[in-house]
Amino acid sequence: MQRRTLLLGVAAAALGASACTTRGTAPTAAPGGTAAPTAGAATSAAAASGYPTKDITLIVQAAAGGGSDLSSRALASAMEPIIGKSIIVENRPGAAGSTAMLHVKSQPADGYTIGFGPVEIAMLGSLNYDIKPADFDLLGQIMLGPGVLSVPPNSPYNSLQEFVDAAKEREMTVSNSGPGSIWEVLGSAIAAETDAKIRPVPFDGGAPAVAAVMGGQVDAAGSGVNEVKQNLADGKLKVLALFHSERHPELPDVPTAKEQGLDIEIGGWGGIYAPKGLPADVKATLEDAIKQAVESDSYRDIITKSGNLVVYKNSADFEAFAQSEFDRFAELLNP
């Protein structure tokens, strides 16, 4: 079977029009964790330019409480002592993330407005939005959330193969976090690779999509690990497969799709971006601060416990990766 690897971004942004602004405070790290980096660890570029001289705003394309929000707040909290200023997290949900991205795109390229960019930053250009990765300065990837396929606890299916075999005989409903979302693509990828009959059922976010499968409203749900981890532990659902290259440390008993004969990887990535054209010293300062924050124990503890994985790419590597994803989606969404 031909291998199809789809590294796709954090669940689609929750819809809404209002903005919510709060201090960039993340959940407290577990006792015994190493302290965050000390203040004054700014780069020499920052010392030379004086940047930053005021607080920085981090725009999040999703509502408070979701995976994008958690990752953004964890990073903001870890970055503050490094960069020496407060980082204010501002939620601007709406229009599949385009509301936030267009706002960031319109701001001055001075380093005082940055954004959290999920896969939608690489998708929206193929969905008739004026957004593409090349419109921004991409500063670094900060996380990856592998995808999973879950079923109700009383489902007759106990493996991915059993589910696929049944879906070849009758249409299966698979909930996801919204039209055009990465978790909708999860179902589409399974169907494309196996000829299974899958009908996507969109919800407004990953949490209601998972609630639908727990309540038996759908046959299965595509989501991130963070949205099923606790429910699996509580016996409220079964996870049939993890769509990642290896088993997840938080779900050691869940086999990968590849182990079950289906070589598909689907995961939700996220990173930090800024308006195009940052001064070189400002860009270097932000990139360095993001790297140090991602490497901090406090950030790693929060992200890992949420069910996501800490994955870092520097600015150049993140830009190349996002462009490759943009090219992939141009083919996938406009066949």
PDB file of N, CA, C and O in Angstrom, residues 167-222:
ATOM      1  N   ALA A 167     -16.769  -0.906   7.525  1.00  0.00           N
ATOM      2  CA  ALA A 167     -17.063   0.280   6.725  1.00  0.00           C
ATOM      3  C   ALA A 167     -17.052  -0.004   5.237  1.00  0.00           C
ATOM      4  O   ALA A 167     -17.527   0.814   4.436  1.00  0.00           O
ATOM      5  N   LYS A 168     -16.528  -1.115   4.835  1.00  0.00           N
ATOM      6  CA  LYS A 168     -16.608  -1.519   3.430  1.00  0.00           C
ATOM      7  C   LYS A 168     -17.980  -2.106   3.109  1.00  0.00           C
ATOM      8  O   LYS A 168     -18.384  -2.144   1.952  1.00  0.00           O
ATOM      9  N   GLU A 169     -18.673  -2.549   4.163  1.00  0.00           N
ATOM     10  CA  GLU A 169     -19.988  -3.155   3.986  1.00  0.00           C
ATOM     11  C   GLU A 169     -21.118  -2.151   4.164  1.00  0.00           C
ATOM     12  O   GLU A 169     -22.167  -2.258   3.521  1.00  0.00           O
ATOM     13  N   ARG A 170     -20.921  -1.181   5.060  1.00  0.00           N
ATOM     14  CA  ARG A 170     -21.940  -0.151   5.271  1.00  0.00           C
ATOM     15  C   ARG A 170     -21.268   1.167   5.616  1.00  0.00           C
ATOM     16  O   ARG A 170     -20.150   1.204   6.137  1.00  0.00           O
ATOM     17  N   GLU A 171     -21.948   2.264   5.332  1.00  0.00           N
ATOM     18  CA  GLU A 171     -21.390   3.591   5.596  1.00  0.00           C
ATOM     19  C   GLU A 171     -21.263   3.848   7.085  1.00  0.00           C
ATOM     20  O   GLU A 171     -22.184   3.598   7.863  1.00  0.00           O
ATOM     21  N   MET A 172     -20.099   4.345   7.490  1.00  0.00           N
ATOM     22  CA  MET A 172     -19.830   4.699   8.883  1.00  0.00           C
ATOM     23  C   MET A 172     -19.823   6.215   9.040  1.00  0.00           C
ATOM     24  O   MET A 172     -19.254   6.930   8.208  1.00  0.00           O
ATOM     25  N   THR A 173     -20.442   6.700  10.107  1.00  0.00           N
ATOM     26  CA  THR A 173     -20.394   8.133  10.421  1.00  0.00           C
ATOM     27  C   THR A 173     -19.207   8.398  11.343  1.00  0.00           C
ATOM     28  O   THR A 173     -19.014   7.695  12.342  1.00  0.00           O
ATOM     29  N   VAL A 174     -18.422   9.400  10.994  1.00  0.00           N
ATOM     30  CA  VAL A 174     -17.230   9.739  11.778  1.00  0.00           C
ATOM     31  C   VAL A 174     -17.268  11.231  12.090  1.00  0.00           C
ATOM     32  O   VAL A 174     -17.194  12.072  11.182  1.00  0.00           O
ATOM     33  N   SER A 175     -17.395  11.582  13.351  1.00  0.00           N
ATOM     34  CA  SER A 175     -17.454  12.987  13.750  1.00  0.00           C
ATOM     35  C   SER A 175     -16.073  13.632  13.668  1.00  0.00           C
ATOM     36  O   SER A 175     -15.042  12.961  13.782  1.00  0.00           O
ATOM     37  N   ASN A 176     -16.059  14.952  13.490  1.00  0.00           N
ATOM     38  CA  ASN A 176     -14.809  15.704  13.428  1.00  0.00           C
ATOM     39  C   ASN A 176     -15.037  17.108  13.967  1.00  0.00           C
ATOM     40  O   ASN A 176     -16.154  17.466  14.338  1.00  0.00           O
ATOM     41  N   SER A 177     -13.998  17.901  14.000  1.00  0.00           N
ATOM     42  CA  SER A 177     -14.063  19.216  14.640  1.00  0.00           C
ATOM     43  C   SER A 177     -14.550  20.332  13.738  1.00  0.00           C
ATOM     44  O   SER A 177     -14.562  21.490  14.145  1.00  0.00           O
ATOM     45  N   GLY A 178     -14.968  20.015  12.516  1.00  0.00           N
ATOM     46  CA  GLY A 178     -15.531  21.041  11.653  1.00  0.00           C
ATOM     47  C   GLY A 178     -15.224  20.806  10.195  1.00  0.00           C
ATOM     48  O   GLY A 178     -14.265  20.099   9.858  1.00  0.00           O
ATOM     49  N   PRO A 179     -16.005  21.391   9.300  1.00  0.00           N
ATOM     50  CA  PRO A 179     -15.773  21.235   7.863  1.00  0.00           C
ATOM     51  C   PRO A 179     -14.380  21.716   7.467  1.00  0.00           C
ATOM     52  O   PRO A 179     -13.951  22.797   7.855  1.00  0.00           O
ATOM     53  N   GLY A 180     -13.659  20.897   6.715  1.00  0.00           N
ATOM     54  CA  GLY A 180     -12.321  21.267   6.280  1.00  0.00           C
ATOM     55  C   GLY A 180     -11.245  21.098   7.329  1.00  0.00           C
ATOM     56  O   GLY A 180     -10.084  21.433   7.088  1.00  0.00           O
ATOM     57  N   SER A 181     -11.607  20.566   8.498  1.00  0.00           N
ATOM     58  CA  SER A 181     -10.630  20.417   9.578  1.00  0.00           C
ATOM     59  C   SER A 181      -9.729  19.211   9.340  1.00  0.00           C
ATOM     60  O   SER A 181     -10.026  18.324   8.539  1.00  0.00           O
ATOM     61  N   ILE A 182      -8.634  19.162  10.046  1.00  0.00           N
ATOM     62  CA  ILE A 182      -7.717  18.039   9.919  1.00  0.00           C
ATOM     63  C   ILE A 182      -8.357  16.728  10.322  1.00  0.00           C
ATOM     64  O   ILE A 182      -8.031  15.686   9.779  1.00  0.00           O
ATOM     65  N   TRP A 183      -9.291  16.781  11.273  1.00  0.00           N
ATOM     66  CA  TRP A 183      -9.896  15.524  11.715  1.00  0.00           C
ATOM     67  C   TRP A 183     -10.957  15.054  10.729  1.00  0.00           C
ATOM     68  O   TRP A 183     -11.267  13.861  10.673  1.00  0.00           O
ATOM     69  N   GLU A 184     -11.482  15.947   9.920  1.00  0.00           N
ATOM     70  CA  GLU A 184     -12.298  15.501   8.796  1.00  0.00           C
ATOM     71  C   GLU A 184     -11.409  14.797   7.774  1.00  0.00           C
ATOM     72  O   GLU A 184     -11.781  13.762   7.197  1.00  0.00           O
ATOM     73  N   VAL A 185     -10.205  15.326   7.572  1.00  0.00           N
ATOM     74  CA  VAL A 185      -9.264  14.715   6.639  1.00  0.00           C
ATOM     75  C   VAL A 185      -8.840  13.330   7.122  1.00  0.00           C
ATOM     76  O   VAL A 185      -8.584  12.433   6.313  1.00  0.00           O
ATOM     77  N   LEU A 186      -8.788  13.127   8.443  1.00  0.00           N
ATOM     78  CA  LEU A 186      -8.452  11.803   8.969  1.00  0.00           C
ATOM     79  C   LEU A 186      -9.398  10.743   8.414  1.00  0.00           C
ATOM     80  O   LEU A 186      -8.970   9.700   7.908  1.00  0.00           O
ATOM     81  N   GLY A 187     -10.688  11.013   8.496  1.00  0.00           N
ATOM     82  CA  GLY A 187     -11.664  10.077   7.960  1.00  0.00           C
ATOM     83  C   GLY A 187     -11.524   9.910   6.459  1.00  0.00           C
ATOM     84  O   GLY A 187     -11.611   8.792   5.932  1.00  0.00           O
ATOM     85  N   SER A 188     -11.281  11.021   5.761  1.00  0.00           N
ATOM     86  CA  SER A 188     -11.120  10.973   4.310  1.00  0.00           C
ATOM     87  C   SER A 188      -9.892  10.165   3.918  1.00  0.00           C
ATOM     88  O   SER A 188      -9.908   9.440   2.903  1.00  0.00           O
ATOM     89  N   ALA A 189      -8.823  10.280   4.708  1.00  0.00           N
ATOM     90  CA  ALA A 189      -7.600   9.526   4.407  1.00  0.00           C
ATOM     91  C   ALA A 189      -7.823   8.024   4.562  1.00  0.00           C
ATOM     92  O   ALA A 189      -7.340   7.227   3.751  1.00  0.00           O
ATOM     93  N   ILE A 190      -8.552   7.637   5.617  1.00  0.00           N
ATOM     94  CA  ILE A 190      -8.863   6.217   5.804  1.00  0.00           C
ATOM     95  C   ILE A 190      -9.681   5.705   4.621  1.00  0.00           C
ATOM     96  O   ILE A 190      -9.408   4.636   4.064  1.00  0.00           O
ATOM     97  N   ALA A 191     -10.674   6.487   4.224  1.00  0.00           N
ATOM     98  CA  ALA A 191     -11.527   6.089   3.111  1.00  0.00           C
ATOM     99  C   ALA A 191     -10.718   5.965   1.817  1.00  0.00           C
ATOM    100  O   ALA A 191     -10.891   5.010   1.042  1.00  0.00           O
ATOM    101  N   ALA A 192      -9.830   6.928   1.566  1.00  0.00           N
ATOM    102  CA  ALA A 192      -9.051   6.928   0.333  1.00  0.00           C
ATOM    103  C   ALA A 192      -8.102   5.739   0.257  1.00  0.00           C
ATOM    104  O   ALA A 192      -7.868   5.182  -0.821  1.00  0.00           O
ATOM    105  N   GLU A 193      -7.551   5.342   1.390  1.00  0.00           N
ATOM    106  CA  GLU A 193      -6.567   4.270   1.412  1.00  0.00           C
ATOM    107  C   GLU A 193      -7.187   2.880   1.444  1.00  0.00           C
ATOM    108  O   GLU A 193      -6.527   1.894   1.101  1.00  0.00           O
ATOM    109  N   THR A 194      -8.442   2.777   1.874  1.00  0.00           N
ATOM    110  CA  THR A 194      -9.033   1.451   2.096  1.00  0.00           C
ATOM    111  C   THR A 194     -10.323   1.192   1.338  1.00  0.00           C
ATOM    112  O   THR A 194     -10.835   0.077   1.361  1.00  0.00           O
ATOM    113  N   ASP A 195     -10.886   2.218   0.704  1.00  0.00           N
ATOM    114  CA  ASP A 195     -12.199   2.129   0.050  1.00  0.00           C
ATOM    115  C   ASP A 195     -13.335   1.944   1.055  1.00  0.00           C
ATOM    116  O   ASP A 195     -14.427   1.485   0.701  1.00  0.00           O
ATOM    117  N   ALA A 196     -13.080   2.310   2.319  1.00  0.00           N
ATOM    118  CA  ALA A 196     -14.137   2.283   3.328  1.00  0.00           C
ATOM    119  C   ALA A 196     -15.146   3.381   3.022  1.00  0.00           C
ATOM    120  O   ALA A 196     -14.811   4.425   2.447  1.00  0.00           O
ATOM    121  N   LYS A 197     -16.401   3.145   3.422  1.00  0.00           N
ATOM    122  CA  LYS A 197     -17.469   4.128   3.226  1.00  0.00           C
ATOM    123  C   LYS A 197     -17.603   4.952   4.505  1.00  0.00           C
ATOM    124  O   LYS A 197     -18.114   4.467   5.513  1.00  0.00           O
ATOM    125  N   ILE A 198     -17.133   6.172   4.454  1.00  0.00           N
ATOM    126  CA  ILE A 198     -17.118   7.030   5.639  1.00  0.00           C
ATOM    127  C   ILE A 198     -17.827   8.348   5.329  1.00  0.00           C
ATOM    128  O   ILE A 198     -17.501   9.023   4.346  1.00  0.00           O
ATOM    129  N   ARG A 199     -18.786   8.704   6.172  1.00  0.00           N
ATOM    130  CA  ARG A 199     -19.493   9.978   6.036  1.00  0.00           C
ATOM    131  C   ARG A 199     -19.072  10.900   7.170  1.00  0.00           C
ATOM    132  O   ARG A 199     -19.314  10.604   8.342  1.00  0.00           O
ATOM    133  N   PRO A 200     -18.415  12.025   6.858  1.00  0.00           N
ATOM    134  CA  PRO A 200     -17.988  12.948   7.916  1.00  0.00           C
ATOM    135  C   PRO A 200     -19.174  13.659   8.554  1.00  0.00           C
ATOM    136  O   PRO A 200     -20.127  14.046   7.871  1.00  0.00           O
ATOM    137  N   VAL A 201     -19.111  13.825   9.877  1.00  0.00           N
ATOM    138  CA  VAL A 201     -20.147  14.546  10.623  1.00  0.00           C
ATOM    139  C   VAL A 201     -19.448  15.671  11.388  1.00  0.00           C
ATOM    140  O   VAL A 201     -18.816  15.427  12.420  1.00  0.00           O
ATOM    141  N   PRO A 202     -19.523  16.905  10.891  1.00  0.00           N
ATOM    142  CA  PRO A 202     -18.787  18.005  11.517  1.00  0.00           C
ATOM    143  C   PRO A 202     -19.465  18.545  12.770  1.00  0.00           C
ATOM    144  O   PRO A 202     -20.692  18.615  12.854  1.00  0.00           O
ATOM    145  N   PHE A 203     -18.636  18.929  13.746  1.00  0.00           N
ATOM    146  CA  PHE A 203     -19.088  19.597  14.962  1.00  0.00           C
ATOM    147  C   PHE A 203     -18.270  20.868  15.137  1.00  0.00           C
ATOM    148  O   PHE A 203     -17.270  21.078  14.449  1.00  0.00           O
ATOM    149  N   ASP A 204     -18.682  21.706  16.052  1.00  0.00           N
ATOM    150  CA  ASP A 204     -17.986  22.965  16.312  1.00  0.00           C
ATOM    151  C   ASP A 204     -16.890  22.731  17.344  1.00  0.00           C
ATOM    152  O   ASP A 204     -17.003  23.149  18.495  1.00  0.00           O
ATOM    153  N   GLY A 205     -15.839  22.035  16.931  1.00  0.00           N
ATOM    154  CA  GLY A 205     -14.721  21.768  17.827  1.00  0.00           C
ATOM    155  C   GLY A 205     -14.535  20.293  18.125  1.00  0.00           C
ATOM    156  O   GLY A 205     -15.430  19.463  17.919  1.00  0.00           O
ATOM    157  N   GLY A 206     -13.344  19.952  18.637  1.00  0.00           N
ATOM    158  CA  GLY A 206     -13.017  18.568  18.922  1.00  0.00           C
ATOM    159  C   GLY A 206     -13.775  17.979  20.092  1.00  0.00           C
ATOM    160  O   GLY A 206     -14.158  16.806  20.076  1.00  0.00           O
ATOM    161  N   ALA A 207     -14.003  18.786  21.135  1.00  0.00           N
ATOM    162  CA  ALA A 207     -14.689  18.268  22.324  1.00  0.00           C
ATOM    163  C   ALA A 207     -16.102  17.781  22.012  1.00  0.00           C
ATOM    164  O   ALA A 207     -16.473  16.662  22.403  1.00  0.00           O
ATOM    165  N   PRO A 208     -16.945  18.559  21.313  1.00  0.00           N
ATOM    166  CA  PRO A 208     -18.273  18.044  20.986  1.00  0.00           C
ATOM    167  C   PRO A 208     -18.237  16.862  20.028  1.00  0.00           C
ATOM    168  O   PRO A 208     -19.123  16.003  20.062  1.00  0.00           O
ATOM    169  N   ALA A 209     -17.214  16.796  19.179  1.00  0.00           N
ATOM    170  CA  ALA A 209     -17.085  15.650  18.279  1.00  0.00           C
ATOM    171  C   ALA A 209     -16.836  14.376  19.068  1.00  0.00           C
ATOM    172  O   ALA A 209     -17.402  13.315  18.774  1.00  0.00           O
ATOM    173  N   VAL A 210     -16.000  14.472  20.096  1.00  0.00           N
ATOM    174  CA  VAL A 210     -15.724  13.313  20.942  1.00  0.00           C
ATOM    175  C   VAL A 210     -16.938  12.987  21.813  1.00  0.00           C
ATOM    176  O   VAL A 210     -17.262  11.816  22.042  1.00  0.00           O
ATOM    177  N   ALA A 211     -17.643  14.021  22.290  1.00  0.00           N
ATOM    178  CA  ALA A 211     -18.852  13.781  23.081  1.00  0.00           C
ATOM    179  C   ALA A 211     -19.887  13.021  22.260  1.00  0.00           C
ATOM    180  O   ALA A 211     -20.621  12.179  22.793  1.00  0.00           O
ATOM    181  N   ALA A 212     -19.929  13.294  20.963  1.00  0.00           N
ATOM    182  CA  ALA A 212     -20.891  12.613  20.088  1.00  0.00           C
ATOM    183  C   ALA A 212     -20.610  11.124  20.001  1.00  0.00           C
ATOM    184  O   ALA A 212     -21.541  10.304  20.006  1.00  0.00           O
ATOM    185  N   VAL A 213     -19.348  10.757  19.947  1.00  0.00           N
ATOM    186  CA  VAL A 213     -19.041   9.320  19.878  1.00  0.00           C
ATOM    187  C   VAL A 213     -19.266   8.644  21.222  1.00  0.00           C
ATOM    188  O   VAL A 213     -19.729   7.501  21.290  1.00  0.00           O
ATOM    189  N   MET A 214     -19.001   9.354  22.302  1.00  0.00           N
ATOM    190  CA  MET A 214     -19.255   8.770  23.624  1.00  0.00           C
ATOM    191  C   MET A 214     -20.744   8.542  23.838  1.00  0.00           C
ATOM    192  O   MET A 214     -21.147   7.583  24.508  1.00  0.00           O
ATOM    193  N   GLY A 215     -21.564   9.416  23.257  1.00  0.00           N
ATOM    194  CA  GLY A 215     -23.011   9.291  23.392  1.00  0.00           C
ATOM    195  C   GLY A 215     -23.643   8.381  22.363  1.00  0.00           C
ATOM    196  O   GLY A 215     -24.869   8.226  22.341  1.00  0.00           O
ATOM    197  N   GLY A 216     -22.825   7.798  21.485  1.00  0.00           N
ATOM    198  CA  GLY A 216     -23.357   6.884  20.490  1.00  0.00           C
ATOM    199  C   GLY A 216     -24.078   7.551  19.340  1.00  0.00           C
ATOM    200  O   GLY A 216     -24.818   6.895  18.602  1.00  0.00           O
ATOM    201  N   GLN A 217     -23.869   8.844  19.138  1.00  0.00           N
ATOM    202  CA  GLN A 217     -24.527   9.560  18.035  1.00  0.00           C
ATOM    203  C   GLN A 217     -23.868   9.267  16.694  1.00  0.00           C
ATOM    204  O   GLN A 217     -24.487   9.466  15.646  1.00  0.00           O
ATOM    205  N   VAL A 218     -22.608   8.848  16.725  1.00  0.00           N
ATOM    206  CA  VAL A 218     -21.860   8.508  15.513  1.00  0.00           C
ATOM    207  C   VAL A 218     -21.123   7.196  15.745  1.00  0.00           C
ATOM    208  O   VAL A 218     -20.983   6.730  16.885  1.00  0.00           O
ATOM    209  N   ASP A 219     -20.634   6.620  14.663  1.00  0.00           N
ATOM    210  CA  ASP A 219     -19.916   5.345  14.774  1.00  0.00           C
ATOM    211  C   ASP A 219     -18.503   5.527  15.315  1.00  0.00           C
ATOM    212  O   ASP A 219     -17.967   4.634  15.988  1.00  0.00           O
ATOM    213  N   ALA A 220     -17.896   6.657  15.006  1.00  0.00           N
ATOM    214  CA  ALA A 220     -16.511   6.887  15.423  1.00  0.00           C
ATOM    215  C   ALA A 220     -16.229   8.384  15.418  1.00  0.00           C
ATOM    216  O   ALA A 220     -17.036   9.186  14.930  1.00  0.00           O
ATOM    217  N   ALA A 221     -15.074   8.753  15.959  1.00  0.00           N
ATOM    218  CA  ALA A 221     -14.656  10.156  15.982  1.00  0.00           C
ATOM    219  C   ALA A 221     -13.186  10.253  15.629  1.00  0.00           C
ATOM    220  O   ALA A 221     -12.364   9.451  16.090  1.00  0.00           O
ATOM    221  N   GLY A 222     -12.846  11.231  14.803  1.00  0.00           N
ATOM    222  CA  GLY A 222     -11.457  11.579  14.556  1.00  0.00           C
ATOM    223  C   GLY A 222     -11.111  12.793  15.398  1.00  0.00           C
ATOM    224  O   GLY A 222     -11.846  13.784  15.401  1.00  0.00           O
TER     225      GLY A 222
END
